[in-house]
Short mmCIF file of C-alpha atoms in Angstrom, two decimals:
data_model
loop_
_atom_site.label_atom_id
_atom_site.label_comp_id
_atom_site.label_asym_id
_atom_site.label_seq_id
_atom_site.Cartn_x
_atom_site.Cartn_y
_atom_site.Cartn_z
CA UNK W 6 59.07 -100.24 -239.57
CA UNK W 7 55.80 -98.49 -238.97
CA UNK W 8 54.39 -99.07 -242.10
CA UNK W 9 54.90 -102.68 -241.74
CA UNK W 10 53.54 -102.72 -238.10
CA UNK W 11 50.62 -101.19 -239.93
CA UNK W 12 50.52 -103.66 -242.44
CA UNK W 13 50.64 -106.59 -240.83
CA UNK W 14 47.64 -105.60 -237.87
CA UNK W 15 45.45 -104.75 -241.66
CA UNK W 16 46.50 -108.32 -242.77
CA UNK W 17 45.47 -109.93 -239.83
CA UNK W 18 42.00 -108.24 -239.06
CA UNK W 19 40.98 -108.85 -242.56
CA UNK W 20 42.34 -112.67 -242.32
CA UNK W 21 40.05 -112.76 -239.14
CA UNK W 22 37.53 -111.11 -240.68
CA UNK W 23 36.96 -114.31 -243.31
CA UNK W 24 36.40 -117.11 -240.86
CA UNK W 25 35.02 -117.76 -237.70
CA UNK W 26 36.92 -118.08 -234.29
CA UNK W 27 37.58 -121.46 -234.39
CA UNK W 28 36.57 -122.26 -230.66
CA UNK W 29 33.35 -120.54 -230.91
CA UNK W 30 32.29 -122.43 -233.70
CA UNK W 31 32.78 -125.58 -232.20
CA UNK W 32 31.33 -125.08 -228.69
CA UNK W 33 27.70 -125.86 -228.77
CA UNK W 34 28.92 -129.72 -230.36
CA UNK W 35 31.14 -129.96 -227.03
CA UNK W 36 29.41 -127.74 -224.45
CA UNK W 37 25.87 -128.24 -222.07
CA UNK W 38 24.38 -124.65 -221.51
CA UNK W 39 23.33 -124.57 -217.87
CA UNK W 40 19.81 -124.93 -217.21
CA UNK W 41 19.82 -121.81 -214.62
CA UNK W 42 20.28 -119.80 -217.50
CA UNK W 43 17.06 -117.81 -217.98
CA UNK W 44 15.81 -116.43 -221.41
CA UNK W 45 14.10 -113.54 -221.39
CA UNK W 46 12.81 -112.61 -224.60
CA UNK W 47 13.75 -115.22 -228.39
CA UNK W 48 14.22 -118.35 -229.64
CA UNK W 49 16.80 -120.13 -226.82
CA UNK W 50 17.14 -122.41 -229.69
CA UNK W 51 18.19 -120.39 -232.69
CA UNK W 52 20.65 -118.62 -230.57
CA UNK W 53 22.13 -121.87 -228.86
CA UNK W 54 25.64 -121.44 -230.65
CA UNK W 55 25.03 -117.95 -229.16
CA UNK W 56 24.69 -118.31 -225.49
CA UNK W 57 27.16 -121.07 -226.01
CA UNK W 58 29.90 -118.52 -226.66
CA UNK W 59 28.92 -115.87 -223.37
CA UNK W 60 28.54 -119.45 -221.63
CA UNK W 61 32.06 -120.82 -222.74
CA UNK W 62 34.92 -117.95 -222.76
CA UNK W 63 37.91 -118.25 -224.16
CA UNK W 64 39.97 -117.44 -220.98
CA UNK W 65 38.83 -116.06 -218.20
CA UNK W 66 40.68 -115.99 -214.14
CA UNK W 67 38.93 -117.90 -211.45
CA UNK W 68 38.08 -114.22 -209.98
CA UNK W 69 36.45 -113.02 -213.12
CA UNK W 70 32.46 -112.81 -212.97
CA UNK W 71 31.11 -116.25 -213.84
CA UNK W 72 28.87 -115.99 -217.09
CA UNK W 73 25.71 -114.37 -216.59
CA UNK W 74 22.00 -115.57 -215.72
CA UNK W 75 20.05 -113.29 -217.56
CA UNK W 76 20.01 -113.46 -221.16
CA UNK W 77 17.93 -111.89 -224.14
CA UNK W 78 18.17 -112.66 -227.47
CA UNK W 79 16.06 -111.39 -230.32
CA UNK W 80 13.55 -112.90 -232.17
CA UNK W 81 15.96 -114.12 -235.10
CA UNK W 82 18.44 -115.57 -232.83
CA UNK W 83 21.25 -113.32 -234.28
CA UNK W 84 22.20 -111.24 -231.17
CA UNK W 85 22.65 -112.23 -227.36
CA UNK W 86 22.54 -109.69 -224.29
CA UNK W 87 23.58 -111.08 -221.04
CA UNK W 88 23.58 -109.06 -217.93
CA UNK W 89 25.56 -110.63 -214.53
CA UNK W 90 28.08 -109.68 -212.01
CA UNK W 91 28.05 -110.31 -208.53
CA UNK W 92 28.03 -109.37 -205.06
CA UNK W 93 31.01 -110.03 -202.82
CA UNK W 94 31.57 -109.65 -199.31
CA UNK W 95 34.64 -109.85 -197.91
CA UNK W 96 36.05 -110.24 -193.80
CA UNK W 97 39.60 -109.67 -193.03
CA UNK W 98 41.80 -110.36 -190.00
CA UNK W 99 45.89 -109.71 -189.97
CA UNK W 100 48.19 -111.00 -187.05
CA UNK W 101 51.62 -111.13 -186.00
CA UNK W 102 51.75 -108.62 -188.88
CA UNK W 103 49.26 -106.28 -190.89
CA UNK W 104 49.04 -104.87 -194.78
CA UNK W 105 47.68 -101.29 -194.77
CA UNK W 106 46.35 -101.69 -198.00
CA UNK W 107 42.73 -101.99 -197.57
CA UNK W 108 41.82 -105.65 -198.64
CA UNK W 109 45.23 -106.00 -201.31
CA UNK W 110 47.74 -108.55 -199.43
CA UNK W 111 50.43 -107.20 -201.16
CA UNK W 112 54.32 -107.99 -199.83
CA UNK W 113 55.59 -104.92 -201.89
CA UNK W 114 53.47 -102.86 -198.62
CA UNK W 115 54.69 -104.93 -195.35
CA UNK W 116 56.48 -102.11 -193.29
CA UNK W 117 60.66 -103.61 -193.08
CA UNK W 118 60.93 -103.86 -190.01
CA UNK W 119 57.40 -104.66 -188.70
CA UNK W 120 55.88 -102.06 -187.38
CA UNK W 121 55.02 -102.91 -183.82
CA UNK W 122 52.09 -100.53 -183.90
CA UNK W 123 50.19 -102.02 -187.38
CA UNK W 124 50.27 -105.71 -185.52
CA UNK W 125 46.64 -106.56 -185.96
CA UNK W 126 44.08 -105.53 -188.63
CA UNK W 127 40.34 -106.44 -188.85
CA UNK W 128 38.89 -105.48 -192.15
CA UNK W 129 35.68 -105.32 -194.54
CA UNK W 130 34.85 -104.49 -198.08
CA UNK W 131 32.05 -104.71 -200.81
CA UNK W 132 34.14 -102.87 -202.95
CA UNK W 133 34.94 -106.11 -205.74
CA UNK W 134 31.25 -106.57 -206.46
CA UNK W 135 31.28 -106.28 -210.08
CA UNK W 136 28.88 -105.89 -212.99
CA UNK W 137 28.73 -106.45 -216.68
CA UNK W 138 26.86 -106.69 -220.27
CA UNK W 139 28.33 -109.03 -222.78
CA UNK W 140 26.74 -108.89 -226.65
CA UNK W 141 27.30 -111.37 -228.95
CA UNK W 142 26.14 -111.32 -232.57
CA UNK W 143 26.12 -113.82 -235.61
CA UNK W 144 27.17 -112.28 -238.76
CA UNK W 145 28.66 -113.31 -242.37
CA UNK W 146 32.38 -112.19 -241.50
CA UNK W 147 31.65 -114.82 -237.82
CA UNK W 148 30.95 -113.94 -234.83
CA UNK W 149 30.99 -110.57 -233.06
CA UNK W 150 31.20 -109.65 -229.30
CA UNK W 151 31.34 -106.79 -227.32
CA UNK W 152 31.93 -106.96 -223.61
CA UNK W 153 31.84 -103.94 -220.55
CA UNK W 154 32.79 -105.05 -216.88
CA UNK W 155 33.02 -102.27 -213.79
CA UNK W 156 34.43 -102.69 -210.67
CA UNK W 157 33.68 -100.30 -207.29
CA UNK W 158 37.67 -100.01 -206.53
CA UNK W 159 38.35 -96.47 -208.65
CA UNK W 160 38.92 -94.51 -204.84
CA UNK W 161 41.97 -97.63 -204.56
CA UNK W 162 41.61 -101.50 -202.57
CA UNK W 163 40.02 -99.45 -199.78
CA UNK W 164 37.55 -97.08 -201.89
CA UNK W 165 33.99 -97.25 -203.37
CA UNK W 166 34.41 -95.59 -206.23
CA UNK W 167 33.48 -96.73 -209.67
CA UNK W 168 36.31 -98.19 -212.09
CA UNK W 169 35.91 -99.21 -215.77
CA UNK W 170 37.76 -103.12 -215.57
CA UNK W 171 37.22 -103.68 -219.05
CA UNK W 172 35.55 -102.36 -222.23
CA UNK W 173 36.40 -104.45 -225.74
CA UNK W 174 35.32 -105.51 -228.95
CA UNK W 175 35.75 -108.71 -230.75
CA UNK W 176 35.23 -109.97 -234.73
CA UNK W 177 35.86 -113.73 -235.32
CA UNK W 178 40.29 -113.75 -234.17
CA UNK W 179 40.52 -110.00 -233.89
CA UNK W 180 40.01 -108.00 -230.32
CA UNK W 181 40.50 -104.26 -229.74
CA UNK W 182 40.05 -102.25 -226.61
CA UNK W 183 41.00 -102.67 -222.84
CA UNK W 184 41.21 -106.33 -221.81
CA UNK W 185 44.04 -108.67 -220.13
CA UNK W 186 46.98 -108.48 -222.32
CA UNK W 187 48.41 -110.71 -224.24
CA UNK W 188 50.95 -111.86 -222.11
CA UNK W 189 48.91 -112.37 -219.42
CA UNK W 190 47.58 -116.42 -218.96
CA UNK W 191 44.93 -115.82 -217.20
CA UNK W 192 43.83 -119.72 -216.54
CA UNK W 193 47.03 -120.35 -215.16
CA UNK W 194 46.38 -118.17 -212.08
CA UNK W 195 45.18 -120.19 -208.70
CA UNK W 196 41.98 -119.52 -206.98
CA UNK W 197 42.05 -117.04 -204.16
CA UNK W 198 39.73 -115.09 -201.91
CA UNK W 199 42.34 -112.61 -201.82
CA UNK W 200 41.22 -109.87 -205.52
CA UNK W 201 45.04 -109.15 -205.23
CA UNK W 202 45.51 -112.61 -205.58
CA UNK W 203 49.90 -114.35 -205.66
CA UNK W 204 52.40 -111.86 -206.05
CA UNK W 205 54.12 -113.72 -208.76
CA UNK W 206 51.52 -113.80 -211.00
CA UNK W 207 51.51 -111.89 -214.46
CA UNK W 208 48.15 -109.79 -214.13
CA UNK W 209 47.85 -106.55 -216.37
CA UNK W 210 45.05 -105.33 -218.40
CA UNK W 211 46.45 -102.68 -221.38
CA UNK W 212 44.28 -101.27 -224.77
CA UNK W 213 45.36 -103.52 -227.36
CA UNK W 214 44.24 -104.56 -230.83
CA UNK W 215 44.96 -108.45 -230.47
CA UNK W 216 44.89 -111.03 -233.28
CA UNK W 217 44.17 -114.70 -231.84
CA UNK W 218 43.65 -117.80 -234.43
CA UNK W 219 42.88 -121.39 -233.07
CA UNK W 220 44.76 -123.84 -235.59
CA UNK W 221 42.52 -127.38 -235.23
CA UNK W 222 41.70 -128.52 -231.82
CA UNK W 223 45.53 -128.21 -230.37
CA UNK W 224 47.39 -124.78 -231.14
CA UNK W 225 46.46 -121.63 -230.76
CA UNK W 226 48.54 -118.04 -231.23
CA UNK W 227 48.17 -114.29 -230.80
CA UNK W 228 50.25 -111.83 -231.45
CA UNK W 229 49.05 -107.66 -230.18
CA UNK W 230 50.16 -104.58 -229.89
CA UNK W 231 49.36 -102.58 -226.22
CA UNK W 232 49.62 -99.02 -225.46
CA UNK W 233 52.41 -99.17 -222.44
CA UNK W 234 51.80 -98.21 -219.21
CA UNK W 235 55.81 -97.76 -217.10
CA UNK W 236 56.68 -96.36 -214.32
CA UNK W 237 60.18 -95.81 -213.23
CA UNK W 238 62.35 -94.61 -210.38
CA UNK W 239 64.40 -91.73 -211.04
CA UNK W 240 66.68 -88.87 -210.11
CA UNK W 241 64.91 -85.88 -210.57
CA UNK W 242 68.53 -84.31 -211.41
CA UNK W 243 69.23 -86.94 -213.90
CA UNK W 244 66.46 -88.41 -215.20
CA UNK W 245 62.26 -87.72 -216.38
CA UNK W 246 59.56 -89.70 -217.15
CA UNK W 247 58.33 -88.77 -220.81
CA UNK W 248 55.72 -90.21 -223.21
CA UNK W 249 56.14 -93.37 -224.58
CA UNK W 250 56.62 -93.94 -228.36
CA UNK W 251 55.93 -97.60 -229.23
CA UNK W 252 53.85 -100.13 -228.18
CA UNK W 253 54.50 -103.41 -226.17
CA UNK W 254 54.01 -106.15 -228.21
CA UNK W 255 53.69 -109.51 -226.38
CA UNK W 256 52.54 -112.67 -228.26
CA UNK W 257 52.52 -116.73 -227.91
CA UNK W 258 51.91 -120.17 -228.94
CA UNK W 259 49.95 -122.57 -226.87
CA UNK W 260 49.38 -126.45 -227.11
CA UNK W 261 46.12 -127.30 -225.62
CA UNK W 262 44.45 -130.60 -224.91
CA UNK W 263 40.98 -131.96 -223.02
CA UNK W 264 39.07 -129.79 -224.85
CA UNK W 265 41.14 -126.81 -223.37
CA UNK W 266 40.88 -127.99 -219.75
CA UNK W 267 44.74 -128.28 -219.90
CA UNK W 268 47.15 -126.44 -221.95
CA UNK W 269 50.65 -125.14 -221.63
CA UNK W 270 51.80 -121.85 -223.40
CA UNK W 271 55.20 -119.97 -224.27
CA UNK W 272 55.24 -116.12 -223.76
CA UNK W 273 57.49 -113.57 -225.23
CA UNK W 274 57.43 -109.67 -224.37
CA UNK W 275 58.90 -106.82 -226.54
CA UNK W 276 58.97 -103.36 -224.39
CA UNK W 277 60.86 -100.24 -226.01
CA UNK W 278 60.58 -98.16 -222.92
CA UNK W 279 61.12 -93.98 -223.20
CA UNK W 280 62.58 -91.30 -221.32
CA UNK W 281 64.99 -88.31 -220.65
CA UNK W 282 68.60 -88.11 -220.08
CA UNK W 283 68.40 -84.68 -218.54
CA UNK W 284 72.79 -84.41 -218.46
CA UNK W 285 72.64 -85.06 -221.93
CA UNK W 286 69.85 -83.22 -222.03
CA UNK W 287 68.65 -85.93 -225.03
CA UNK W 288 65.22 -87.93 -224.86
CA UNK W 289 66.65 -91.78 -224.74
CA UNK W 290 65.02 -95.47 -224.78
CA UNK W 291 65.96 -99.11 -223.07
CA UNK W 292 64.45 -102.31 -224.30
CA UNK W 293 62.45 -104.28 -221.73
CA UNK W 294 61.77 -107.75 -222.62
CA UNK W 295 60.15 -111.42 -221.12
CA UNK W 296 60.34 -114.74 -221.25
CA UNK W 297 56.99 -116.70 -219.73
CA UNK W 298 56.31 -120.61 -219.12
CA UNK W 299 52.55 -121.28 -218.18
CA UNK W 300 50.07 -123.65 -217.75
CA UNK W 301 47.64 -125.80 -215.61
CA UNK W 302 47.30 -129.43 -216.14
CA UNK W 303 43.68 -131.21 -215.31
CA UNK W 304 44.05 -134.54 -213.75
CA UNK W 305 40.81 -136.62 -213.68
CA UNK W 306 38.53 -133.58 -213.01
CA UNK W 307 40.10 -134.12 -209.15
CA UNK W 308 43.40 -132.12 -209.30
CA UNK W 309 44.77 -129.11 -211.56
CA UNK W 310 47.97 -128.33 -211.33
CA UNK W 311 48.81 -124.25 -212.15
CA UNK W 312 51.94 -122.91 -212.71
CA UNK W 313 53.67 -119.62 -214.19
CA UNK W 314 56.97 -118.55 -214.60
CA UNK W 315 58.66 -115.24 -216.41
CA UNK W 316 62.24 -113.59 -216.34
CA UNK W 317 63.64 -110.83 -217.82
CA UNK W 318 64.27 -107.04 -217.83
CA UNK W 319 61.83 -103.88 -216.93
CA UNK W 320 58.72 -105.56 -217.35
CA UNK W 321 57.54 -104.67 -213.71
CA UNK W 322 54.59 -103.29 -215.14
CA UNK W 323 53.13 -106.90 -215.71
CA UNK W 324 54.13 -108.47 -212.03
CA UNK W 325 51.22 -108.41 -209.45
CA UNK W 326 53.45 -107.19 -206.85
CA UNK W 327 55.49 -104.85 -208.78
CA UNK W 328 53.05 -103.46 -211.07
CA UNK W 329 52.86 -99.34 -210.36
CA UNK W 330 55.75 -99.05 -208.04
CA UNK W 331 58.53 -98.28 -210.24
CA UNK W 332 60.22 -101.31 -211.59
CA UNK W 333 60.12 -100.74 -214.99
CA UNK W 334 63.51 -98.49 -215.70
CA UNK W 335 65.72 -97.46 -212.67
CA UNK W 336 69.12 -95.45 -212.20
CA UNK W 337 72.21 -96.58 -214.28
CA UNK W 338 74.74 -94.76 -211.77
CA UNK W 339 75.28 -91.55 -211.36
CA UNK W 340 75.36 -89.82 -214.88
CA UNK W 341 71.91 -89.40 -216.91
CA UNK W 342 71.35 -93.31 -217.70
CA UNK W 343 68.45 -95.76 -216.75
CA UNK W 344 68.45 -99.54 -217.20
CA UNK W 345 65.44 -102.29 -217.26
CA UNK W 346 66.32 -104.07 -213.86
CA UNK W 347 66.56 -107.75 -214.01
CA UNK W 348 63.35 -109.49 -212.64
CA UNK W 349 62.11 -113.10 -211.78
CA UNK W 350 58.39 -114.22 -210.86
CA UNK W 351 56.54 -117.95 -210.58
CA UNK W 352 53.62 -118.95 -208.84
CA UNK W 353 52.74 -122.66 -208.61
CA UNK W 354 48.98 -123.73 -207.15
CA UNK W 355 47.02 -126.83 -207.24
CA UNK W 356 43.20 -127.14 -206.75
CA UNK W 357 41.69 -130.49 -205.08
CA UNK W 358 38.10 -131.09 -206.29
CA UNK W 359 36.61 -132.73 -202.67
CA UNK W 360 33.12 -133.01 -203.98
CA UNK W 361 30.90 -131.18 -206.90
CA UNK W 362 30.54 -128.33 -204.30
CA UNK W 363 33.70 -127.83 -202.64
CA UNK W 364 37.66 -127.67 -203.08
CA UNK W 365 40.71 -126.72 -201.58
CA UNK W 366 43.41 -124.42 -203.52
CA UNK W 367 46.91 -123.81 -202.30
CA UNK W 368 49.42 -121.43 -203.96
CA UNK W 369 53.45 -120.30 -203.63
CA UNK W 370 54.62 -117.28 -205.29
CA UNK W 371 57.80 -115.26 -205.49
CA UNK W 372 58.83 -111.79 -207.46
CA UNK W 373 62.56 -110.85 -207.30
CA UNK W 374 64.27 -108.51 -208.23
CA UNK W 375 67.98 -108.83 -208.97
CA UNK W 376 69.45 -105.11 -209.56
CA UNK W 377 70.22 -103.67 -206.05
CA UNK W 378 72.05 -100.24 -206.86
CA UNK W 379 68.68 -98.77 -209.04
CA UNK W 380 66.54 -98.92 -205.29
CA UNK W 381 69.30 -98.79 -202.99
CA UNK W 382 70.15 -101.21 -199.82
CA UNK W 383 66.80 -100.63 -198.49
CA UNK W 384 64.98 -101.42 -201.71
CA UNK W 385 62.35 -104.68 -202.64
CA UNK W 386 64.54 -107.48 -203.27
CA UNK W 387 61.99 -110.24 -203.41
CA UNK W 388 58.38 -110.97 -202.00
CA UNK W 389 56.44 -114.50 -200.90
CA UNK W 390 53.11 -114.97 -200.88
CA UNK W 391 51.41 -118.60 -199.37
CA UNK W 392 47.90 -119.51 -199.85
CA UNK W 393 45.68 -122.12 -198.65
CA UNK W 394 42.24 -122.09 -199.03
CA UNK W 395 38.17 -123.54 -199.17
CA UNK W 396 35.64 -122.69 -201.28
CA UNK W 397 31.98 -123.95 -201.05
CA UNK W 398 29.15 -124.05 -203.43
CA UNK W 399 25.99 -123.25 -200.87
CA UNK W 400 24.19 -123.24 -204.13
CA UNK W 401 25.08 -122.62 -207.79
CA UNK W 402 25.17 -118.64 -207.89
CA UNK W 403 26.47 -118.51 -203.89
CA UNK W 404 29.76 -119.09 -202.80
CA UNK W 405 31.77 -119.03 -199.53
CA UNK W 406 35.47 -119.28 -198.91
CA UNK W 407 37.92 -119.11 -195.78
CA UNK W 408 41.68 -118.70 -196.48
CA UNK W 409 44.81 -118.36 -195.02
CA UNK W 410 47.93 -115.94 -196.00
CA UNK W 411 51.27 -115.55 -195.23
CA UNK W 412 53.35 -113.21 -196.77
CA UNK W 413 57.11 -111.71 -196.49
CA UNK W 414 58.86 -109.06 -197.95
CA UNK W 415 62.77 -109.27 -197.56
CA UNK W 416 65.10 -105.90 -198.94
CA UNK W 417 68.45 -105.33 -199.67
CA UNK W 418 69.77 -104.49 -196.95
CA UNK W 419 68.68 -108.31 -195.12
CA UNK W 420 65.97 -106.84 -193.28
CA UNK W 421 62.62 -108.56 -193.47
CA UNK W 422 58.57 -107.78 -192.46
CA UNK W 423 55.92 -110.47 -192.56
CA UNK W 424 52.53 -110.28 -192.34
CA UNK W 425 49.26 -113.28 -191.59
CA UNK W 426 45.87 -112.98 -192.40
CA UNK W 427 42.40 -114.83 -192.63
CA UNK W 428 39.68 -114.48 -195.50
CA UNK W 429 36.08 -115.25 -195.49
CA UNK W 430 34.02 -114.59 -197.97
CA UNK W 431 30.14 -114.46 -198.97
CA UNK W 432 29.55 -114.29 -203.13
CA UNK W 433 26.56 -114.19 -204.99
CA UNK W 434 26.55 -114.49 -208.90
CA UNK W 435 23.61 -113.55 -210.91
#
């Protein structure tokens, strides 16, 4: 089975490695570079197909850095450096209900009961400023990229310290390296102030070697293999955590249409999670496995609908709200056993173009999870997450937002916590 693993990622980098990414090829015929963009040093117009690429990504979340300002190219036109990130300020106020989790508003950390002394929260941070380098190159075997992005949350949501986001390489279909994963739709996700952003969204960023062809104008697939990343709640008589020994390996088929301003994709996950049976003292493995439905449909250039949906069993790991807090593999009774807990998330947003410099963006989200007697009756059952927010263009590279978010976290048991907060934000993009 390895050796055809093997096999077929050789097959597909060398099939990459013959033709050009379809979409790249074709976006300077269908796309305007902004005239903001500055050139610092070459020929803007033998690297036009160039810029076009940094200036038209493949996929990218509404939260991601917008494509940078500064770009250099040499003198042949073959390579493209752009430097951006941004600055972003955020203000925070919770009521009637407060998240101590630093700027995150996740559901997963609302105290069941409410805590009557974490009521009220106010609340700052710089600390999802961002900045990156993106390189793109034109070469026989098609185009090359290579793309670093940091963040300042590597102390957690409340710390300053500096995190490595992503760091990949790409030739023509074929990316290795840390970037979202595969089974992650990252366009489908609505707008929010809020970094953490709806709890039932599918947000996960894994090391991966990840083939992706575009087939015409309409269909595109990928197929990769990740290295895992589970954690699990255990007995510490019964059960341990030990190294995994295969990758996940998501992949899907998407039909796209408007020039990729609306698409809707099908998502399957294959997890063979590891670990240690300690009364039969043998090492032991569960499948985990997905289903996903997502999308976002552009009406007009006035309304997009977004939407996202997955079920299945111990893929926790992918689930905004779940993701590090053990919902991967949990307790199969009382002997040595573990089992992938049945799970359920969706978000559905819409944004509402008012003007070219301002919008409105409302979300509702859920994660559930279904098998009670791995947490216990005080365990997560499901969390909601509502958003409503604005967003303002002062001028191209500055934003500002205000938002609104509710959130509730109900257990087991049928107790529940809630929490409310307001956003405001300041961004600058360079």
């Amino acid at each position: 089975m390895k050796k055809i693993f093997a096999s077929g990622i050789i097959a597909a980098a060398l099939t990459s490695s013959l033709s050009f990414d379809a979409m790249a090829t074709e976006m300077p015929d269908t796309f305007l570079i902004p005239e903001h963009a500055l050139t610092i040093t070459g020929d803007r117009h033998k690297g036009n197909d160039l810029i076009g690429v940094i200036y038209n990504p493949v996929e990218t979340h509404f939260n991601d850095p917008k494509p940078p300002r500064f770009l250099f190219l040499d003198s042949e036109g073959k390579v493209a450096l752009g430097i951006g990130g941004n600055v972003k300020g955020t203000l925070l106020y919770d009521f009637d209900g407060a998240i101590d989790n630093g700027p995150a508003f996740s559901t997963f950390m609302i105290p069941v009961p409410n805590n009557p002394a974490q009521k009220n929260q106010f609340y700052g941070t710089a600390n999802h400023s961002t900045i990156f380098l993106q390189l793109v190159g034109r070469s026989k075997l098609g185009y090359y990229q290579m793309y670093v992005q940091t963040q300042f949350v590597g102390d957690g949501y409340a710390g300053y310290g500096l995190k490595l986001k992503q760091a990949w390489m790409g030739l023509g279909n074929v990316k290795v390296g840390l970037a979202p994963s595969t089974f992650v739709d990252q366009l489908a996700g609505t707008p929010t102030i809020d970094d953490y952003g709806p709890i039932g969204e599918n947000t996960a960023k894994n090391v991966l070697i990840q083939y992706r062809p575009q087939v015409g104008a309409h269909l595109t697939f990928a197929i990769s293999a990740e290295v895992p990343d589970a954690t699990y709640t255990t007995d510490a008589d019964l059960q341990e955590k030990i190294n995994q020994r295969f990758p996940d390996i998501p992949a899907f088929v998407q039909y796209q249409w408007q020039g990729g301003q609306s698409h809707v994709r099908l998502t399957g996950l294959f997890r063979n999670l590891s670990y240690r049976d300690l009364v039969a003292g043998k090492n032991k493995f569960v499948r985990g496995w997905a289903v996903q439905l997502s999308g976002l449909v552009n009406m007009a250039n006035v309304v997009t609908l977004f939407y996202q949906g997955a079920y299945g069993r111990g893929y926790g790991r992918y689930i905004n709200d779940l993701s590090g807090n053990n919902f991967d593999l949990v307790p199969d009774g009382s002997n040595g056993l573990m089992k992938a807990p049945r799970t359920l998330n969706y978000e559905l947003g819409l944004r509402v173009n008012l003007s070219s410099k301002a919008f409105l963006a409302g979300s509702y989200s859920q994660a559930r999870v279904f098998d009670w007697k791995g947490f216990g009756n005080d365990g997560y059952k499901y969390g909601q997450y509502v958003s409503t927010s604005f967003f303002y263009y002062i001028m191209p590279s500055l934003e500002w937002g205000l938002e609104y978010l509710h959130g509730v976290r109900n257990d087991f048991d049928g107790q529940s916590g809630h929490a409310n907060r307001i956003n405001t934000m300041i961004k600058f993009n360079f």
